[in-house]
Coordinates of C-alpha atoms and ligand atoms in Angstrom, one line a residue:
M22 CA 0.0 -0.2 -0.1
I23 CA 2.4 2.9 -1.6
M24 CA -0.2 5.7 -0.1
K25 CA -1.0 4.7 3.1
G26 CA -1.5 6.7 5.5
K27 CA -1.4 9.8 3.1
K28 CA -4.2 12.2 3.2
G29 CA -5.3 14.6 0.4
V30 CA -7.6 16.4 -1.7
I31 CA -8.2 16.3 -5.7
L32 CA -10.0 18.7 -7.4
G33 CA -11.0 18.4 -10.8
I34 CA -13.4 15.1 -10.9
A35 CA -16.4 15.6 -13.5
N36 CA -17.2 11.9 -14.0
N37 CA -15.4 8.6 -14.0
K38 CA -14.0 9.4 -17.3
S39 CA -12.0 12.6 -15.8
I40 CA -8.2 12.2 -15.6
A41 CA -8.5 13.2 -11.7
Y42 CA -10.7 10.2 -11.6
G43 CA -8.2 8.4 -12.6
I44 CA -5.7 9.7 -10.0
A45 CA -8.2 9.5 -6.8
K46 CA -9.0 5.7 -7.8
Q47 CA -5.0 4.6 -7.9
C48 CA -4.3 6.6 -4.9
Q49 CA -7.3 5.0 -2.9
E50 CA -6.4 1.7 -4.2
Q51 CA -3.2 2.4 -2.6
G52 CA -4.9 2.9 0.7
A53 CA -4.8 6.7 0.7
E54 CA -7.8 8.9 2.4
I55 CA -8.8 11.1 -0.1
A56 CA -11.4 14.1 -0.2
I57 CA -12.9 15.5 -3.5
T58 CA -14.6 18.7 -5.1
F59 CA -17.4 19.5 -7.2
L60 CA -17.9 23.0 -9.3
N61 CA -21.5 23.5 -8.3
E62 CA -24.9 22.1 -7.3
R63 CA -25.1 20.1 -10.5
F64 CA -22.0 18.2 -10.0
E65 CA -23.2 17.6 -6.5
K66 CA -25.6 14.9 -7.4
K67 CA -23.4 13.7 -10.1
L68 CA -20.4 13.2 -8.0
A69 CA -22.1 11.7 -4.9
P70 CA -21.8 8.4 -6.2
I71 CA -18.4 8.8 -7.6
A72 CA -17.7 10.0 -3.8
E73 CA -19.0 6.6 -2.5
D74 CA -17.1 4.6 -5.2
L75 CA -13.5 6.3 -3.8
G76 CA -14.9 5.9 -0.1
C77 CA -15.2 9.7 0.8
S78 CA -18.6 10.4 0.6
G79 CA -18.3 12.4 3.8
K80 CA -15.6 14.6 2.6
L81 CA -17.0 16.0 -1.0
Y82 CA -17.0 19.7 -0.8
P83 CA -17.7 22.9 -3.3
C84 CA -14.9 24.5 -4.6
D85 CA -15.1 26.7 -7.5
V86 CA -12.0 28.1 -8.4
S87 CA -12.5 31.4 -9.6
N88 CA -13.9 32.4 -6.1
P89 CA -11.6 32.7 -3.4
D90 CA -14.2 32.3 -0.6
E91 CA -14.7 28.8 -1.6
I92 CA -11.2 27.8 -1.8
K93 CA -11.2 29.4 2.1
A94 CA -13.9 27.4 3.0
L95 CA -12.4 24.1 1.5
K96 CA -9.4 25.0 3.8
E97 CA -11.9 24.9 6.8
S98 CA -13.4 21.7 5.8
L99 CA -10.3 19.7 5.2
E100 CA -8.9 21.1 8.4
K101 CA -11.9 20.4 10.2
D102 CA -12.3 16.5 8.8
M103 CA -9.0 15.7 7.8
G104 CA -6.4 17.6 10.1
E105 CA -3.1 17.7 7.9
I106 CA -3.3 16.5 4.2
D107 CA -0.4 15.4 2.2
F108 CA -1.0 16.3 -1.2
I109 CA -3.0 18.0 -3.5
V110 CA -4.3 17.1 -7.2
H111 CA -5.2 20.0 -9.0
S112 CA -6.9 19.0 -12.6
I113 CA -8.5 21.7 -13.6
A114 CA -8.3 23.6 -16.8
F115 CA -11.3 26.1 -18.5
A116 CA -10.9 28.5 -21.3
P117 CA -14.1 30.5 -23.2
K118 CA -14.9 28.7 -26.5
E119 CA -13.7 31.8 -28.4
G120 CA -10.1 30.8 -27.2
L121 CA -9.8 27.3 -28.5
T122 CA -11.6 27.9 -32.3
G123 CA -10.6 30.4 -35.3
R124 CA -7.3 32.7 -35.2
F125 CA -5.1 32.9 -32.4
T126 CA -4.8 36.4 -32.7
D127 CA -8.5 37.3 -32.5
I128 CA -8.5 36.4 -28.9
T129 CA -10.1 38.6 -26.4
K130 CA -8.5 40.2 -23.1
D131 CA -11.7 38.9 -21.4
A132 CA -11.3 35.1 -22.6
F133 CA -7.2 35.1 -21.9
E134 CA -8.1 36.2 -18.3
V135 CA -10.6 33.8 -17.7
A136 CA -8.4 31.0 -18.9
M137 CA -5.1 32.4 -16.7
N138 CA -7.1 32.8 -13.7
I139 CA -8.8 29.1 -14.1
S140 CA -6.4 27.2 -15.4
V141 CA -3.1 28.8 -14.2
Y142 CA -3.5 31.1 -11.3
S143 CA -5.9 28.8 -9.1
L144 CA -2.9 26.4 -8.6
I145 CA -1.1 29.2 -6.7
E146 CA -4.0 30.6 -4.7
I147 CA -5.1 26.9 -3.9
T148 CA -1.6 26.1 -2.6
Q149 CA -1.4 29.5 -1.2
V150 CA -4.5 28.9 1.2
L151 CA -4.0 25.2 2.1
K152 CA -0.6 25.8 2.9
P153 CA -1.1 25.9 6.5
I154 CA -2.7 22.5 6.9
M155 CA 0.0 20.7 4.2
S156 CA 2.4 18.5 6.1
K157 CA 6.3 19.1 5.8
N158 CA 6.1 16.3 3.3
S159 CA 4.0 17.1 0.9
S160 CA 3.1 16.9 -2.8
V161 CA 1.4 19.2 -5.1
L162 CA 0.1 18.2 -9.0
T163 CA -1.4 19.4 -12.1
L164 CA -2.4 18.4 -15.2
S165 CA -0.5 19.8 -18.6
Y166 CA -0.6 19.1 -22.3
Y167 CA 2.2 19.0 -25.0
G168 CA 0.2 22.1 -26.4
G169 CA 1.8 24.3 -23.6
D170 CA 5.1 23.2 -25.3
K171 CA 4.6 23.1 -29.4
Y172 CA 1.6 24.3 -31.3
I173 CA -1.3 22.2 -31.6
P174 CA -3.7 22.8 -33.6
N175 CA -7.1 24.4 -32.2
Y176 CA -5.4 24.5 -28.6
N177 CA -4.9 28.2 -29.2
L178 CA -5.7 29.8 -25.8
M179 CA -5.2 26.6 -23.7
G180 CA -1.5 26.2 -25.0
V181 CA -0.7 29.6 -23.7
A182 CA -2.5 28.8 -20.7
K183 CA -0.6 25.5 -20.2
A184 CA 2.8 26.8 -21.1
A185 CA 2.3 29.4 -18.1
L186 CA 1.4 26.5 -15.9
E187 CA 4.6 24.8 -16.5
M188 CA 6.6 27.4 -15.3
T189 CA 4.2 28.0 -12.4
V190 CA 5.0 24.5 -11.2
K191 CA 8.8 25.4 -11.5
Y192 CA 8.5 28.4 -9.5
M193 CA 6.5 27.0 -6.9
A194 CA 8.8 23.9 -6.6
E195 CA 11.7 26.2 -5.9
D196 CA 9.7 28.4 -3.5
L197 CA 8.0 25.7 -1.3
G198 CA 11.1 23.1 -1.5
K199 CA 12.5 24.3 1.3
D200 CA 9.0 23.7 3.0
G201 CA 9.2 20.2 2.4
I202 CA 6.5 21.0 -0.3
R203 CA 7.4 19.2 -4.1
V204 CA 5.2 20.7 -7.0
N205 CA 5.0 18.7 -10.5
A206 CA 3.0 18.4 -13.6
I207 CA 1.7 15.5 -15.6
S208 CA 1.9 16.4 -19.7
A209 CA -0.8 13.6 -20.2
G210 CA -1.7 12.4 -23.8
P211 CA -4.9 13.3 -25.6
I212 CA -8.0 11.1 -23.3
K213 CA -11.5 11.7 -24.4
T214 CA -13.1 14.1 -21.6
L215 CA -15.8 16.6 -20.9
A216 CA -13.2 19.0 -21.1
A217 CA -11.5 17.4 -24.2
A218 CA -14.7 17.7 -25.6
G219 CA -14.5 21.3 -26.4
I220 CA -11.3 21.3 -28.2
G221 CA -11.6 21.3 -32.0
E222 CA -10.9 18.0 -34.0
F223 CA -10.2 16.1 -31.1
R224 CA -11.0 12.7 -32.6
F225 CA -8.3 13.2 -35.1
M226 CA -5.6 14.3 -32.8
L227 CA -6.6 10.8 -30.9
K228 CA -5.8 9.3 -34.2
W229 CA -2.8 11.1 -34.5
N230 CA -1.4 10.6 -31.6
E231 CA -1.9 6.6 -31.5
A232 CA -0.3 6.7 -35.1
H233 CA 2.4 8.7 -34.2
S234 CA 3.7 7.9 -30.7
P235 CA 6.5 5.4 -30.4
M236 CA 4.3 2.9 -28.3
K237 CA 1.2 3.2 -31.1
K238 CA -1.5 4.2 -28.5
N239 CA -3.6 6.5 -26.8
V240 CA -3.1 6.7 -23.0
T241 CA -5.9 6.0 -20.4
T242 CA -6.8 7.7 -17.2
T243 CA -5.6 4.4 -15.4
E244 CA -2.3 4.8 -16.7
V245 CA -2.2 8.7 -15.9
G246 CA -3.3 7.8 -12.4
N247 CA -0.6 5.6 -11.7
S248 CA 1.9 7.8 -12.5
G249 CA 0.2 10.8 -10.7
M250 CA 0.0 8.2 -7.7
Y251 CA 4.1 7.7 -8.1
L252 CA 4.2 11.4 -7.6
L253 CA 2.2 12.4 -4.8
S254 CA 3.9 9.3 -3.1
D255 CA 7.0 9.3 -1.4
L256 CA 8.5 7.0 -4.2
S257 CA 9.0 10.2 -5.7
S258 CA 10.8 12.0 -3.0
A259 CA 13.4 13.8 -4.6
V260 CA 11.0 14.7 -7.6
T261 CA 10.2 18.3 -7.8
G262 CA 9.6 21.0 -10.3
E263 CA 9.1 18.2 -13.1
V264 CA 6.8 17.7 -16.2
H265 CA 6.1 14.3 -16.8
Y266 CA 5.3 13.2 -19.8
V267 CA 2.5 10.1 -19.7
D268 CA 2.0 10.4 -23.3
G269 CA 3.2 6.8 -24.8
G270 CA 6.6 9.0 -26.2
Y271 CA 4.7 11.4 -28.1
N272 CA 6.6 14.2 -27.3
I273 CA 9.9 13.0 -28.1
M274 CA 9.0 12.6 -31.9
G275 CA 10.4 15.2 -34.0
M276 CA 8.7 13.9 -36.9
P277 CA 6.2 11.1 -37.8
A278 CA 7.9 7.8 -37.9
V279 CA 8.5 6.2 -41.9
S280 CA 6.3 3.2 -42.1
F281 CA 6.1 0.9 -45.4
D282 CA 3.3 0.0 -47.6
E283 CA 2.5 -3.1 -48.9
E284 CA 4.8 -3.1 -51.9
G285 CA 8.0 -1.8 -49.6
K286 CA 7.7 1.7 -50.5
Q287 CA 8.2 4.2 -48.0
S288 CA 5.3 6.1 -46.9
I289 CA 4.0 8.8 -43.7
A290 CA 0.6 8.3 -42.4
W291 CA -0.2 11.9 -42.7
N292 CA -3.9 11.3 -42.1
G293 CA -3.3 9.8 -38.6
E294 CA -3.8 5.9 -40.1
K295 CA -1.3 4.1 -38.5
Ligands
NAP28 P1 -12.6 16.8 -17.0 O1 -13.0 15.7 -16.7 O2 -13.6 17.9 -18.0 O3 -12.2 17.4 -15.8 C1 -11.8 19.1 -15.9 C2 -12.4 19.4 -14.6 O4 -12.2 21.1 -14.5 C3 -13.9 19.6 -14.5 O5 -13.8 18.6 -13.2 C4 -14.1 20.9 -14.3 O6 -15.8 21.1 -13.7 C5 -13.1 21.8 -13.5 N1 -13.4 23.2 -13.4 C6 -13.4 23.9 -14.4 N2 -13.7 25.0 -14.1 C7 -13.5 24.9 -12.9 C8 -13.3 25.9 -11.8 N3 -14.2 27.4 -11.9 N4 -13.6 25.5 -10.5 C9 -13.3 24.2 -10.5 N5 -13.2 23.3 -11.2 C10 -13.5 23.6 -12.3 O7 -11.4 17.1 -18.0 P2 -9.8 16.1 -18.1 O8 -9.3 16.1 -19.5 O9 -9.9 15.2 -17.2 O10 -9.2 17.6 -17.7 C11 -8.5 17.8 -16.4 C12 -6.9 18.3 -16.9 O11 -6.4 17.5 -17.0 C13 -7.3 19.7 -17.3 O12 -6.5 20.8 -16.7 C14 -6.6 19.3 -19.2 O13 -6.0 20.8 -19.3 C15 -5.6 18.4 -18.4 N6 -5.4 17.5 -19.8 C16 -6.6 17.1 -20.4 C17 -5.6 15.8 -21.6 C18 -7.2 15.5 -22.4 O14 -6.4 15.0 -23.4 N7 -8.3 15.1 -21.8 C19 -4.9 15.9 -22.2 C20 -3.8 16.8 -21.1 C21 -4.1 17.4 -19.9 P3 -17.0 20.8 -14.1 O15 -17.0 19.5 -15.3 O16 -17.8 20.5 -13.0 O17 -17.1 21.9 -15.0

């Protein structure tokens, strides 16, 4: 039981397809005591059976990260019900639709601010507010995507947010290392979730990644969950400030690999076909 004795909070479970659910499940199976959050009343009902499944029915709290009072209230609830915590999972992102389609240079200031506040600043604010109840051997984990490092069609505003998030992880890691708090990100390959449904041509992204990653497959929430659990556990006690790719190796590819057709001629699968 790798996570036995560890307690933590996981933000960003929308349903059992969420990446945060995959992380929560692996943590629970390895003995962690977890709390989870929901965005608003509509999601409270949906999350009740998931909380039961994760063994944390009594620890399901509201937290819209755009509302500082809800973050403060979350800290009070966690302190009352769990005392100290050892980990935080931040698996949250949002950009207005206009930021995920059309021409990049048409993005408005309003959309930019919303995306940066919810997808980036919230990681700082949550850690800031929860720090007084974090143990001296804690781990913070957030979720990124390759579109924060290289251009990805339609990812637009979220690409800029993920770039900022990845640097935020590094600055936070330096700042909090002396307090015994590690901060890391997982850059996950594309997975069909609610958030992913907002990204144009997402099905093509899945096909493309499967065809062109070294492992010739897409990743699952269980695989991301296992890597997440490692980064939250003492197995990664000397790892901080990292952006750890869990993407079947897709990020190492500089060009699609050459494949051969039936006549032995070299061909490149430009259309996402293997
Ligand atoms: P998801 O299941 O839709 O999870 C996204 C979560 O963010 C939802 O629980 C959503 O809540 C929450 N959220 C949005 N705005 C919020 C706010 N103001 N306050 C609190 N929570 C808020 O999708 P996911 O794919 O698992 O996304 C989780 C993270 O993984 C995101 O950071 C995403 O960018 C990242 N990621 C995803 C992929 C992928 O291909 N799916 C790949 C790499 C990285 P509601 O659903 O209740 O609105």
